[in-house]
Structures are given as C-alpha cells and as structure tokens.
Coordinates of C-alpha atoms and ligand atoms in Angstrom, one line a residue:
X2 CA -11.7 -27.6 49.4
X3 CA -13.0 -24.6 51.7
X4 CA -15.0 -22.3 49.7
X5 CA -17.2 -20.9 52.2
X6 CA -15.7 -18.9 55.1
X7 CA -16.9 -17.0 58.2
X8 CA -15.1 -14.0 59.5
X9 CA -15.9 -13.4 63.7
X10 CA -14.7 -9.6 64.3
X11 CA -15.8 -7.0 61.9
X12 CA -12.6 -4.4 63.1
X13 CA -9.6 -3.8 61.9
X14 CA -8.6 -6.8 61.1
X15 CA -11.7 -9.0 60.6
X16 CA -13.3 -6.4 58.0
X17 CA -10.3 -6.2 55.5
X18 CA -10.2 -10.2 55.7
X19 CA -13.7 -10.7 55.0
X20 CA -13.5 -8.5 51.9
X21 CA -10.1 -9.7 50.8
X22 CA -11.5 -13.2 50.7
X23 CA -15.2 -11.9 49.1
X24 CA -13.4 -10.6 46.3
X25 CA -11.1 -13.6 45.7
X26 CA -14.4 -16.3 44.8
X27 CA -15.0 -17.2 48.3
X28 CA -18.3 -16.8 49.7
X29 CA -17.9 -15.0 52.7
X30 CA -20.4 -14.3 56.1
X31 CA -18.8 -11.5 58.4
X32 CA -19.7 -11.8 62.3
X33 CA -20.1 -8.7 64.6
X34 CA -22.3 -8.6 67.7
X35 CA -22.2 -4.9 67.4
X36 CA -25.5 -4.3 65.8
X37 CA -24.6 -0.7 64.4
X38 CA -21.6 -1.9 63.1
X39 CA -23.7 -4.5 61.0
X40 CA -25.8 -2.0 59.8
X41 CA -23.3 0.4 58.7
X42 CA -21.5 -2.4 56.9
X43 CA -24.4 -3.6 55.1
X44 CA -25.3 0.1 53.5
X45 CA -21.5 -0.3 52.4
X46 CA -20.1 2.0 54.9
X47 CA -17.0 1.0 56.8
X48 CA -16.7 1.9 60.7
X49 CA -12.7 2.2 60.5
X50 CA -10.7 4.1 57.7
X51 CA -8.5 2.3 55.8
X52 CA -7.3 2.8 52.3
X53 CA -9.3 1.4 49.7
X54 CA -11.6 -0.3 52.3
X55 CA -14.9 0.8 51.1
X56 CA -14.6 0.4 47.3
X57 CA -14.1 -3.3 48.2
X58 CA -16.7 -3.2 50.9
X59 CA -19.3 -2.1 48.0
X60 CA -18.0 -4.2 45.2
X61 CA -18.2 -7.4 47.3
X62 CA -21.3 -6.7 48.8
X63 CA -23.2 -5.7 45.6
X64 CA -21.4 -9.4 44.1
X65 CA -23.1 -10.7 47.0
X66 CA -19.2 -12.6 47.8
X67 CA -20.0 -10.7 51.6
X68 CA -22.9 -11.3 53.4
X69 CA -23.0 -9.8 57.1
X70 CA -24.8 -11.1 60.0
X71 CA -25.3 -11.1 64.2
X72 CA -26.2 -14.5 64.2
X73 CA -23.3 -17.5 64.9
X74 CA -25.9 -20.0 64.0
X75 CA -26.5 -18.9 60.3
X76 CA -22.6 -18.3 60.3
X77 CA -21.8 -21.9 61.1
X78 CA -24.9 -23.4 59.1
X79 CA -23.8 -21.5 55.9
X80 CA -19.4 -21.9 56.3
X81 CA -16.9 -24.4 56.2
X82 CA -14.0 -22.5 58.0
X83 CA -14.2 -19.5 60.5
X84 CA -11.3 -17.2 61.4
X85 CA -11.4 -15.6 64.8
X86 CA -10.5 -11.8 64.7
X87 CA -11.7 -10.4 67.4
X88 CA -9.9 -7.8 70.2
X89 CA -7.7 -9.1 72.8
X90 CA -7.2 -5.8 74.8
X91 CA -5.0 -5.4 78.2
X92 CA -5.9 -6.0 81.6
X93 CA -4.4 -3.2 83.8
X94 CA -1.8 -5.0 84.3
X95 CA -1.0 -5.7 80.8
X96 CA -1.5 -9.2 80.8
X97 CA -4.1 -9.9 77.9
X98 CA -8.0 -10.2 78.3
X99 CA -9.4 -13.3 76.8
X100 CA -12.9 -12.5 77.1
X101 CA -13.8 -11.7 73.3
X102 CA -12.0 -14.7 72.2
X103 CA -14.0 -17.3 74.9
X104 CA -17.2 -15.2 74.2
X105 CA -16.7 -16.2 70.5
X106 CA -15.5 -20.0 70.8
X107 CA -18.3 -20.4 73.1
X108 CA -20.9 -19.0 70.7
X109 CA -19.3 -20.8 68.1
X110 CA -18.6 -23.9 69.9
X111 CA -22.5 -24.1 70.6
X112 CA -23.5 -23.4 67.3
X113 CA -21.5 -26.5 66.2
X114 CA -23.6 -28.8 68.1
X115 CA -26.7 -28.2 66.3
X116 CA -24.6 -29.0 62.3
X117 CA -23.2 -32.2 61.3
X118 CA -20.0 -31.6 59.5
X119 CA -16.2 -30.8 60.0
X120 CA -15.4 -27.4 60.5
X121 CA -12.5 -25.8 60.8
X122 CA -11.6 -22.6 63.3
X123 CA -8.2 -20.0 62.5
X124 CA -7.6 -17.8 65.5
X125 CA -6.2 -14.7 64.4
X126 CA -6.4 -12.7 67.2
X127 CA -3.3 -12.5 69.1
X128 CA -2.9 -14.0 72.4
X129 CA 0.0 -15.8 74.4
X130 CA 1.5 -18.8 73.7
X131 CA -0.4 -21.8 74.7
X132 CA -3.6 -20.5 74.8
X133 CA -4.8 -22.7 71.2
X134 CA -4.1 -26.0 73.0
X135 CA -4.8 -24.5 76.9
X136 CA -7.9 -22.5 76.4
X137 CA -9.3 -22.6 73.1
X138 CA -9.4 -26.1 72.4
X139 CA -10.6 -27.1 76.0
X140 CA -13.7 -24.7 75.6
X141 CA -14.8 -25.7 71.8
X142 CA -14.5 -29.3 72.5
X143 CA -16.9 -28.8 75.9
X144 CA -18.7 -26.3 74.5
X145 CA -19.5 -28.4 70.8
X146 CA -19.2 -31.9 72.3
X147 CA -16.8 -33.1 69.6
X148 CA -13.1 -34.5 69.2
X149 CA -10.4 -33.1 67.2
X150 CA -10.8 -34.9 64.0
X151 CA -14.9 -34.1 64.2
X152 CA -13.1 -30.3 63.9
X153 CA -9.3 -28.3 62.8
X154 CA -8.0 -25.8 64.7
X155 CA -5.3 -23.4 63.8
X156 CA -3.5 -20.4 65.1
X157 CA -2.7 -18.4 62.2
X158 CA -0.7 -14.9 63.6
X159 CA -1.6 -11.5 61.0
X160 CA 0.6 -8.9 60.4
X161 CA -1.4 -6.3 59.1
X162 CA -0.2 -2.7 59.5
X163 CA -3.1 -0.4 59.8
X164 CA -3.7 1.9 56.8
X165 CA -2.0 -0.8 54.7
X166 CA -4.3 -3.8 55.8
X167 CA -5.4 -4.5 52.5
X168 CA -2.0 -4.5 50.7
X169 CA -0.4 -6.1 53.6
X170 CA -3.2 -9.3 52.8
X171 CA -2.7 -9.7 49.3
X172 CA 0.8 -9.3 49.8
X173 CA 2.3 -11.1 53.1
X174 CA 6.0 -11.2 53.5
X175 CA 4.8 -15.5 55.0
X176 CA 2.4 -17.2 56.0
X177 CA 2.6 -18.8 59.6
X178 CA 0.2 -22.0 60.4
X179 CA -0.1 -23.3 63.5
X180 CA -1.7 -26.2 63.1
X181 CA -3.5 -28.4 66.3
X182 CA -2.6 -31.7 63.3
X183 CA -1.9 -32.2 60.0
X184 CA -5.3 -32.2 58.7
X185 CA -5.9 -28.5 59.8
X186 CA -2.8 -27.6 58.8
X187 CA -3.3 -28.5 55.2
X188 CA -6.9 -27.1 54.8
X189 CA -5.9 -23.7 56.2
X190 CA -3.0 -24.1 53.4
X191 CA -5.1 -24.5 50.8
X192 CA -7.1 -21.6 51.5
X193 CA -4.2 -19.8 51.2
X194 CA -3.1 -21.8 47.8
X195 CA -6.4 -20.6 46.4
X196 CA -6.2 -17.3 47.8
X197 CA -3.0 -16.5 46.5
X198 CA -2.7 -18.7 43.3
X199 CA 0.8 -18.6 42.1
X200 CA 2.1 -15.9 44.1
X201 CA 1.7 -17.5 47.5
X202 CA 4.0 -16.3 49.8
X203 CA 6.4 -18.9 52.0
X204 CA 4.9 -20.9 54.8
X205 CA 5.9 -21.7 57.7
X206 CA 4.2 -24.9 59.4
X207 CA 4.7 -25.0 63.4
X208 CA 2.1 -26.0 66.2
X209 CA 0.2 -23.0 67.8
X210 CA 2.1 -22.2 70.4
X211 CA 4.7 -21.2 68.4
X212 CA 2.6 -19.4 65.4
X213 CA 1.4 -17.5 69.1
X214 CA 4.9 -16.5 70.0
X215 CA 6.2 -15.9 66.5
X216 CA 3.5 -12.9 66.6
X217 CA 4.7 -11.4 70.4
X218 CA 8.4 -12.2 69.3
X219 CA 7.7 -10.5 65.7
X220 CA 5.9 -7.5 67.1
X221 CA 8.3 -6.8 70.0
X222 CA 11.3 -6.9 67.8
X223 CA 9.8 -4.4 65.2
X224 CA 9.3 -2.3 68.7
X225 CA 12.9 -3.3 70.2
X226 CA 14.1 -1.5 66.7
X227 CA 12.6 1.9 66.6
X228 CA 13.4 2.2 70.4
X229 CA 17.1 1.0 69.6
X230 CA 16.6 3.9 67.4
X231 CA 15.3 6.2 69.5
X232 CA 18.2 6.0 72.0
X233 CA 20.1 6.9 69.4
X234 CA 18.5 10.0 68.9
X235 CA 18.8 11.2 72.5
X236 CA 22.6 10.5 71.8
X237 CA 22.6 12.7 69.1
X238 CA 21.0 15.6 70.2
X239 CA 23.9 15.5 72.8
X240 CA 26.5 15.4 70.2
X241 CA 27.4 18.2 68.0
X242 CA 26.8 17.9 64.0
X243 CA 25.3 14.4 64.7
X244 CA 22.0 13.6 62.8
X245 CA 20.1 10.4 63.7
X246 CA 18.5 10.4 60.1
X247 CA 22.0 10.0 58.9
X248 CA 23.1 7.6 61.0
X249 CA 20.0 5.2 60.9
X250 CA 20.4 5.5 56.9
X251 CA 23.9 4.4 57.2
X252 CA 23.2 1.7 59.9
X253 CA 20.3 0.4 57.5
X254 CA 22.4 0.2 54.8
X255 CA 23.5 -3.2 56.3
X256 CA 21.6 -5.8 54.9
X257 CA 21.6 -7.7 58.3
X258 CA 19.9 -4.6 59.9
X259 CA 17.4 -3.5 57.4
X260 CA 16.1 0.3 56.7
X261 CA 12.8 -0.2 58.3
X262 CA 12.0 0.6 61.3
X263 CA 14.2 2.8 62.0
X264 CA 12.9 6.4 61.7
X265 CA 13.2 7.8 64.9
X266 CA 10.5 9.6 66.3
X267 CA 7.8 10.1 69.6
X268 CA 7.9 6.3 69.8
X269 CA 5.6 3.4 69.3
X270 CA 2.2 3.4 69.7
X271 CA -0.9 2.4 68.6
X272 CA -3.0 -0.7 69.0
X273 CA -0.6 -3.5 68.8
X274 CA 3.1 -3.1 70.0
X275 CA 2.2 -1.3 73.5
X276 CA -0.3 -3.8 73.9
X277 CA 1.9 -6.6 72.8
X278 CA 5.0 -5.5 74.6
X279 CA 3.4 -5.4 77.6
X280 CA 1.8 -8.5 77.3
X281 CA 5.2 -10.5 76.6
X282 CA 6.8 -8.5 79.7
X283 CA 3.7 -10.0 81.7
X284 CA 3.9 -13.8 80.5
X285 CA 8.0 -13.8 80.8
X286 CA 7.8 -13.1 84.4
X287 CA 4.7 -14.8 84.9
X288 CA 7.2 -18.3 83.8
X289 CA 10.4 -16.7 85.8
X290 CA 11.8 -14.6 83.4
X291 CA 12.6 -10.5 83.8
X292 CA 13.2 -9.0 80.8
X293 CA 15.1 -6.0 81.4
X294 CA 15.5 -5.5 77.2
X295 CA 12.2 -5.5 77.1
X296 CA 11.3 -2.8 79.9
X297 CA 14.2 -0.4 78.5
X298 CA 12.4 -0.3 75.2
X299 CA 9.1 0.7 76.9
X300 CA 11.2 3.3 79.2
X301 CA 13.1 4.5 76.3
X302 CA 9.5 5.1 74.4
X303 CA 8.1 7.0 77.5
X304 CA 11.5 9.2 78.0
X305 CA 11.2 10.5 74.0
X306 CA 7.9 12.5 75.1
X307 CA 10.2 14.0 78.1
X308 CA 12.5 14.5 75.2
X309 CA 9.8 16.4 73.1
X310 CA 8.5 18.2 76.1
X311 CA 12.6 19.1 76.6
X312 CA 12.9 20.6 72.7
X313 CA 9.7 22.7 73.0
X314 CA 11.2 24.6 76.1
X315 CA 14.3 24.8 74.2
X316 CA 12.9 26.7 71.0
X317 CA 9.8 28.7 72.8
X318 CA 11.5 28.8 76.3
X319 CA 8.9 28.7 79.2
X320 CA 5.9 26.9 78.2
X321 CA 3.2 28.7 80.5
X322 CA 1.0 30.3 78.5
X323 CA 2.3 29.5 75.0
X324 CA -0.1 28.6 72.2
X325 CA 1.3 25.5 70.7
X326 CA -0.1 24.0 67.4
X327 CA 0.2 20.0 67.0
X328 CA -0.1 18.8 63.6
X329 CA -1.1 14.9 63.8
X330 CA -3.3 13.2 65.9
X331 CA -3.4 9.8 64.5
X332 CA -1.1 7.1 66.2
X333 CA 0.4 6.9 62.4
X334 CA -0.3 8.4 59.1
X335 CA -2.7 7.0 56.9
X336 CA -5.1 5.9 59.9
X337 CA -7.9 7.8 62.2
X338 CA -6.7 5.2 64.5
X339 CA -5.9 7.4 68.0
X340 CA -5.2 4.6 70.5
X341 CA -1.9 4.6 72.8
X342 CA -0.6 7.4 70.0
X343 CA 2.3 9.6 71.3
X344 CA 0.8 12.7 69.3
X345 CA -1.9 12.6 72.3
X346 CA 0.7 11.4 75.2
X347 CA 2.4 14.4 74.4
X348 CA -0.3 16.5 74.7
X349 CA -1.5 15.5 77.9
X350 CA 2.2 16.0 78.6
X351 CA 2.0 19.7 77.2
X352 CA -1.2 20.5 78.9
X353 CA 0.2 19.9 82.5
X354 CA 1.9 23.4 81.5
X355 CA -0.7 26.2 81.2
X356 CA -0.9 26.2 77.4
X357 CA -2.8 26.5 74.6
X358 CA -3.1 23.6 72.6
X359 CA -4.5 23.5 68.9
X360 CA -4.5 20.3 67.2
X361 CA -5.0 18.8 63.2
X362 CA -5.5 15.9 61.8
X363 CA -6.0 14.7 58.5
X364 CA -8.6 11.9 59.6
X365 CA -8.4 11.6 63.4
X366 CA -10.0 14.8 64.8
X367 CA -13.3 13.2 66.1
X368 CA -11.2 10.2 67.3
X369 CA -9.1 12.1 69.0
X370 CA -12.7 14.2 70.7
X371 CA -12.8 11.3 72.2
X372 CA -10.2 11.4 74.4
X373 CA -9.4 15.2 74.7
X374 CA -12.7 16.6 74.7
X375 CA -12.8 20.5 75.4
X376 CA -8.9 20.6 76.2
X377 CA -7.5 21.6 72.9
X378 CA -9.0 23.4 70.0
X379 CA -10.2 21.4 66.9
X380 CA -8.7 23.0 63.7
X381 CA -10.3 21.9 60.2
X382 CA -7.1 23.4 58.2
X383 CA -3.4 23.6 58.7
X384 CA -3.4 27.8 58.2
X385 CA -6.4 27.5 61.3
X386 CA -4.1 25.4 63.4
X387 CA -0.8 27.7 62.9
X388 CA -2.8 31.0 63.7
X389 CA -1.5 33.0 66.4
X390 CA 0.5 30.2 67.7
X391 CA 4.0 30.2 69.1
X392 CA 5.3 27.1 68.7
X393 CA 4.4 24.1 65.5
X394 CA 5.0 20.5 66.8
X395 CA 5.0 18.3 64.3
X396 CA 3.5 14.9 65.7
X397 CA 2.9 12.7 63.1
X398 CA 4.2 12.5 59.6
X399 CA 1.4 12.7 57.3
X400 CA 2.4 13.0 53.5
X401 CA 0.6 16.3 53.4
X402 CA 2.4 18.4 56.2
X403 CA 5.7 17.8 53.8
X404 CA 4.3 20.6 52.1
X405 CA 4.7 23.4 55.2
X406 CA 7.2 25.9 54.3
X407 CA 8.6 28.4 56.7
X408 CA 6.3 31.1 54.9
X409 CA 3.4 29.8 56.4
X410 CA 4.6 29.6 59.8
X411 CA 6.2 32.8 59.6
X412 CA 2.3 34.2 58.1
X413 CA 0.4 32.6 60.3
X414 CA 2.1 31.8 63.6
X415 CA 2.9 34.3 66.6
X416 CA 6.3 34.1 66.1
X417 CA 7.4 30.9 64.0
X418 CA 9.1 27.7 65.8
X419 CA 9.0 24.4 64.5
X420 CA 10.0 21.3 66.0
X421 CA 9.9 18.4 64.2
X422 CA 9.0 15.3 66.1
X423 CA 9.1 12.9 62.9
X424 CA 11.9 13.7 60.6
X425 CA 9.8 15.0 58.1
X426 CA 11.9 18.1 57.3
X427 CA 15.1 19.0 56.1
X428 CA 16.2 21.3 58.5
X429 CA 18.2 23.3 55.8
X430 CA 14.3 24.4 54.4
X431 CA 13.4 26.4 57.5
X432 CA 17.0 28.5 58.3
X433 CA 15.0 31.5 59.1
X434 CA 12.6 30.5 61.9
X435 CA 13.6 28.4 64.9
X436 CA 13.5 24.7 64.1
X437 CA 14.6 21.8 66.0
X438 CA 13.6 18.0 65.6
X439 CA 14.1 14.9 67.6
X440 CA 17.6 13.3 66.9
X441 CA 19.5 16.5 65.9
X442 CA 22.7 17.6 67.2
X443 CA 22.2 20.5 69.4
X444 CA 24.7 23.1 66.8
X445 CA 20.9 22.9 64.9
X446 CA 18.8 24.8 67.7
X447 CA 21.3 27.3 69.1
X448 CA 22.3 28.3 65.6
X449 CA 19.2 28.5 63.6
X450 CA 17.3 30.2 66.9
X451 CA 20.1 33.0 66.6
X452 CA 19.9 33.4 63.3
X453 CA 16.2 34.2 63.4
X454 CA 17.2 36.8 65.6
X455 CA 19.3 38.8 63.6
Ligands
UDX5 C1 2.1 -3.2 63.7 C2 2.9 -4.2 63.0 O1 3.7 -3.6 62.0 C3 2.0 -5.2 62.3 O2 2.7 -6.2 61.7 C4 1.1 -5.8 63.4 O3 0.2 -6.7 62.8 C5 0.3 -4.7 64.1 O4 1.2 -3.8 64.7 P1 0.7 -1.0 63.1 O5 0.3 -0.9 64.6 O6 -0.3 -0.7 62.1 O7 1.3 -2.4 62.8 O8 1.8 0.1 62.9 P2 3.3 0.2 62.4 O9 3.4 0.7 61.1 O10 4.1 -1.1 62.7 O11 3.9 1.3 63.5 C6 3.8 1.1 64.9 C7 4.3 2.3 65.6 O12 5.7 2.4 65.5 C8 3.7 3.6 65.1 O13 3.4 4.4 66.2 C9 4.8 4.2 64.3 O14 4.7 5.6 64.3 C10 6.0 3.7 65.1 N1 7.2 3.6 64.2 C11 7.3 2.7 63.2 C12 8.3 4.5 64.4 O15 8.2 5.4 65.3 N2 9.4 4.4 63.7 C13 9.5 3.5 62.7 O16 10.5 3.4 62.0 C14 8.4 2.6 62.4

C-alpha cells in the first residue's frame, strides 16, 4: 500500500492535490522548480486563490502531512508514487507543448536510477492521446534504465474546476485510470480506496490513451454545450419576447440534456477549454479528420464578443468617447484566474473604440495589470467603477454584483445603462434605466430604453 506520495507542479492543480492527500494520512512532498513559489508555500501562503486553499495549506503543513521541496532526488528517495501536474500550454498553433511534462519525466526518470524500488508515476496533466505509451514511457524507461514492471505508469485525467478544486477532489463525479498494466492500475486504485474510504466514487479502468481522450472528449463537450447555448442566444435576441434563460431552463429540464452548462453568456474561457479545444481541432486534422463542430463552437465563442460589442452600441449608441464600467475581470467567479477570459477579450474589443474603460474585480485586478496595464482604470469598489460612467457591462457573474440595483447606477453613473453579459439580472429589476443582456429578445431594449426616456 502507497502511503507516501510526490506531487510535481505546485499550480492549480498540483497544490490542491498535494494538500487534499496531506490531510487524508498520506505523507506528501510537493515539487516546484519555481523557487519563490516554494518559499511562499512553505510560510503557508498560496500563489493561486482558491476557496479554502490556504486553511488546508496551514493545517497540513503545521501536521507536517506536506513537506515542499526543489529537489526531485529527495522527492523520489522519500515517495512511493508521484503524480505529474504540471502545465501543458499551446504552441501558436494550438497543438500542445510537452516541454514541462519531458522536463519532469526526465528529472524524474534520472532520479530513479540512483533508488532501488518500484515506483509508480500518474500523469495528470492533460495531453493528447498516445502520448503515456509514445512519449512518456519511451523517455522514463531511457532516462531511469528500467522495465515496466521495475515501475507503473498511469494516465489518470482531473476534472477540477477552478475555484472549486478542492470540493471537486473530495468529491469526483469518477475516477478514470489509465493504466500502462494491471499492476499500476490497481495501486493507483487503491490510493483512491484509501483516499476516499467508503465514498469512492465509480471507476473507470481503460489504457492511457483513452483516460487521454476521455479528458479532450469531456472538456470539449462541456464547451460544445455552452456554445450550443450561445447560438441560441443570438437567436433570441432576433426574436421578439424570446428569453434564452427560459429556454435553456426548459431544454435542461430533460434529463438527457442536463441544466449545466448551459447559461449563456461571453463564452468559454479560461485555462482549459480554449486550450483543449484547440488542441483536439489540432490532433484530428493532424490524423485526417476536420472537425467542422468543433471550429463552429470556437467561432460561435468569438462572434458572442461581436455580439457584446453589438448590445453596447445599442443601449449607449456610438461608443467613441463613452466611459464604460466593466464589472468582472476574472475568466469566472470565484477565481483571480484572468487567462483567455472574455471579460478582457471584450475589452480589448471596446478599447479599439475611443473609450474609457474602468474595470472591478473581486480578486483579479492585479491579474488582470498584467495584461491591460495603463489602458483601463483600476477601481477598488463597485460605486468607484460606476462613477461618471455611461454604460455598466456586466462581465462576469460574481455573487456580489447580484446586489446592484438600478439606484446605484442611476447615483453614480453618467446616465445609467446596464447590459448584462451573464444573466445575472432579472430584467424586470431595472425598468427604469436602459438594460439589455445577451440572449434577450430585442422588445427588452427598445422598450425599457424608451421608457427611461419618458
Ligand atoms: C473546466 C472543466 O469544468 C474542468 O472539468 C476541467 O478540469 C478544467 O476546465 P474551469 O476552466 O475551471 O473548468 O471552468 P468551468 O467552470 O468549466 O467554466 C469554463 C468556462 O465556461 C468559463 O469561462 C465559464 O464562464 C464558461 N461557462 C461555463 C459558461 O459560459 N456557461 C456555462 O453554463 C458554464
């Protein structure tokens, strides 16, 4: 039985892991060759927010379950298992880059030379089918000078959501082990037996290659839905009376469809689907196939900024010179995650207009810095954001801007226009200011806009 575990890739992924498993009796070493990162995690702070991240962090570090380290030497000496959970980002051309994943097998692979027991590798990090028995397996066994049988390999695909990391680990819909042979298979399961105890979730046993394209198939379904979605909502916004909220709530109602993942909105973004999408777009045609489902759901995720952009000149009219405020930053709620999010793909869209831009964010403002440097204005407080602007997008749907009421827009802003880009509103709650959202017949815009003229 596996009790001691090694966790390579202290992000997103690899941090929650390694605390999950500190805080369920494993002894656990986490792996990061970022040497800041492995000081901040060892004075208990976490580099990424994620709920209830850095209460574990401290409790498993003052249990002394987590111990952190640069070294892969001291990992392997002192481990049994090691998952992989490092980055696999995009080339240009959206095919994926390997290099963090051979860097680490490498590393590892060496480090295996100098100990004399089995040990067993899970790659978490996603990368395209075949890659376990093409690429990973080639360079540990080269690299360590040993035979399956002397080691286990496994692909074993997460499905963490960001923000909900945690919860999403102690409480996976399945399990999916894709297992080089039986032997790893069965270890890797009985981590998860003692991880989980009673409540373990179903399994699904498979080799690697198709644990890797259960992942790519999984996350470019999730993606296929919203954008299904999504083309919806530019239906509806051509149609009189018809509401997109309405219609995906009845549509969801059917068990064989499923309510989730269908709030229709800016789109996808974030870390994963673009990235993933892409990807399996690049390794169908790379084997022959086109997928022209796949490229309409990246289209339709690109045309819902134009769609955005569309709405704004339809509530403020011509955009030059307009102050707009833009309420979420964040790729999601719950995150200070900014990557590929749509809050900021609209902006850049907005700023090729002449305007003013002021932006919030619960968590992401110096994320977002990052990328839009001295473009916009940085606005600690929704009341600072709304001030002497003309037009309120509403970009991503954190809990708190549920609470804006037409009051405050009509206080603070220039003249009040909202325009909901996340369905957080009922439009019923702001009759006396302009309003329009994304998947809203178009009676909503022409009425409400004349009725805060009268
Ligand atoms: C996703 C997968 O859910 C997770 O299983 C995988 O491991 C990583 O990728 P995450 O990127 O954290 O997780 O975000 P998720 O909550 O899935 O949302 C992805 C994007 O889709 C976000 O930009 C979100 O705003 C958007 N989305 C999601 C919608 O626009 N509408 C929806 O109904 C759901």
């Amino acid at each position: 039985m596996i009790n001691r575990i090694g966790v390579v890739g202290l992000g997103y992924v690899g941090l929650p892991l390694a605390c999950a498993f500190a805080s369920k009796s494993f002894k656990v070493i986490g792996l990061d060759t970022d040497l800041e990162k492995i000081e901040l995690i060892k004075r208990g702070e976490t580099p990424i927010y994620e709920e209830g991240l850095q209460e574990l962090l401290r409790k498993v570090l003052e249990e002394k379950s987590l111990k952190v380290t640069s070294s892969y030497r001291e990992m392997v000496e002192e481990t049994e298992a090691c998952f992989i959970c490092v980055g696999t980002p995009s080339n240009p051309d959206g095919s994926v880059d390997l290099r963090y994943v051979r860097e680490a097998i490498e590393m590892l692979g060496e480090s295996l030379r100098r100990v004399d027991k089995y040990f067993l590798l899970v790659v978490r990090s996603t990368i395209p089918p075949g890659t376990t028995l093409n690429v990973i397996k080639r360079i540990l066994e080269e690299k360590s000078g040993r035979r399956l049988g002397e080691y286990g390999l496994c692909f074993n695909p997460e499905f963490l959501r960001e923000g909900r990391a945690l919860y999403d680990i102690f409480n996976p819909d399945r399990v999916i082990i894709g297992a080089i042979d039986e032997e790893s298979g069965k270890l890797l399961l009985d981590i998860y037996k003692k991880f989980h105890g009673e409540s373990i979730p179903p399994v699904l046993m498979t080799n690697p290659t198709n644990a890797e394209l259960i992942k790519y198939a999984n996350n470019v379904f999730l993606a296929t839905k919203v954008s299904f979605i999504n083309m919806v909502s530019q239906l509806c916004q051509r149609i009189p009376n018809a509401d997109v909220k309405v219609v995906a709530e009845g549509i969801g109602m059917d068990k064989r469809i499923g309510r989730e993942f269908l709030n229709a909105g800016l789109g996808w973004g974030g870390s994963c689907f673009p990235k993933d999408v892409k990807a399996f777009l690049r390794f169908g045609e790379e084997l022959g196939l086109r997928s022209k489902l796949v490229e309409s759901i990246i289209e339709i995720n690109e045309t819902q900024i134009e769609n955005a952009v569309k709405l704004a000149e339809e509530l403020v009219g011509r955009l030059e010179g307009r102050t707009i405020s833009i309420l979420g930053l964040a790729f999601k709620p719950n995150t200070d995650d900014v990557r590929e999010s749509r809050a900021i793909r609209l902006i850049e869209e907005l700023l090729k207009y002449d305007v003013e831009i002021k932006v919030h964010d619960p968590k992401a403002l110096e994320k977002a810095k990052k990328i839009l440097g001295d473009r916009v204005i940085y606005c600690k407080t929704i009341e600072e954001c709304l001030t002497g602007s003309d037009l309120c997008i509403l970009a991503t749907e954190w809990a708190e801007y549920k609470e804006l009421k037409q009051e405050m827009l009509k206080k603070y802003m220039r003249s009040p226009a909202l325009l909901d880009c996340r369905r957080l509103y009922d439009p019923g709650e702001f009759k006396q200011i302009k309003f329009a959202a994304i998947g809203l017949g178009p009676r909503y815009v022409k009425s409400l806009s004349s009725n805060s003229e009268e």
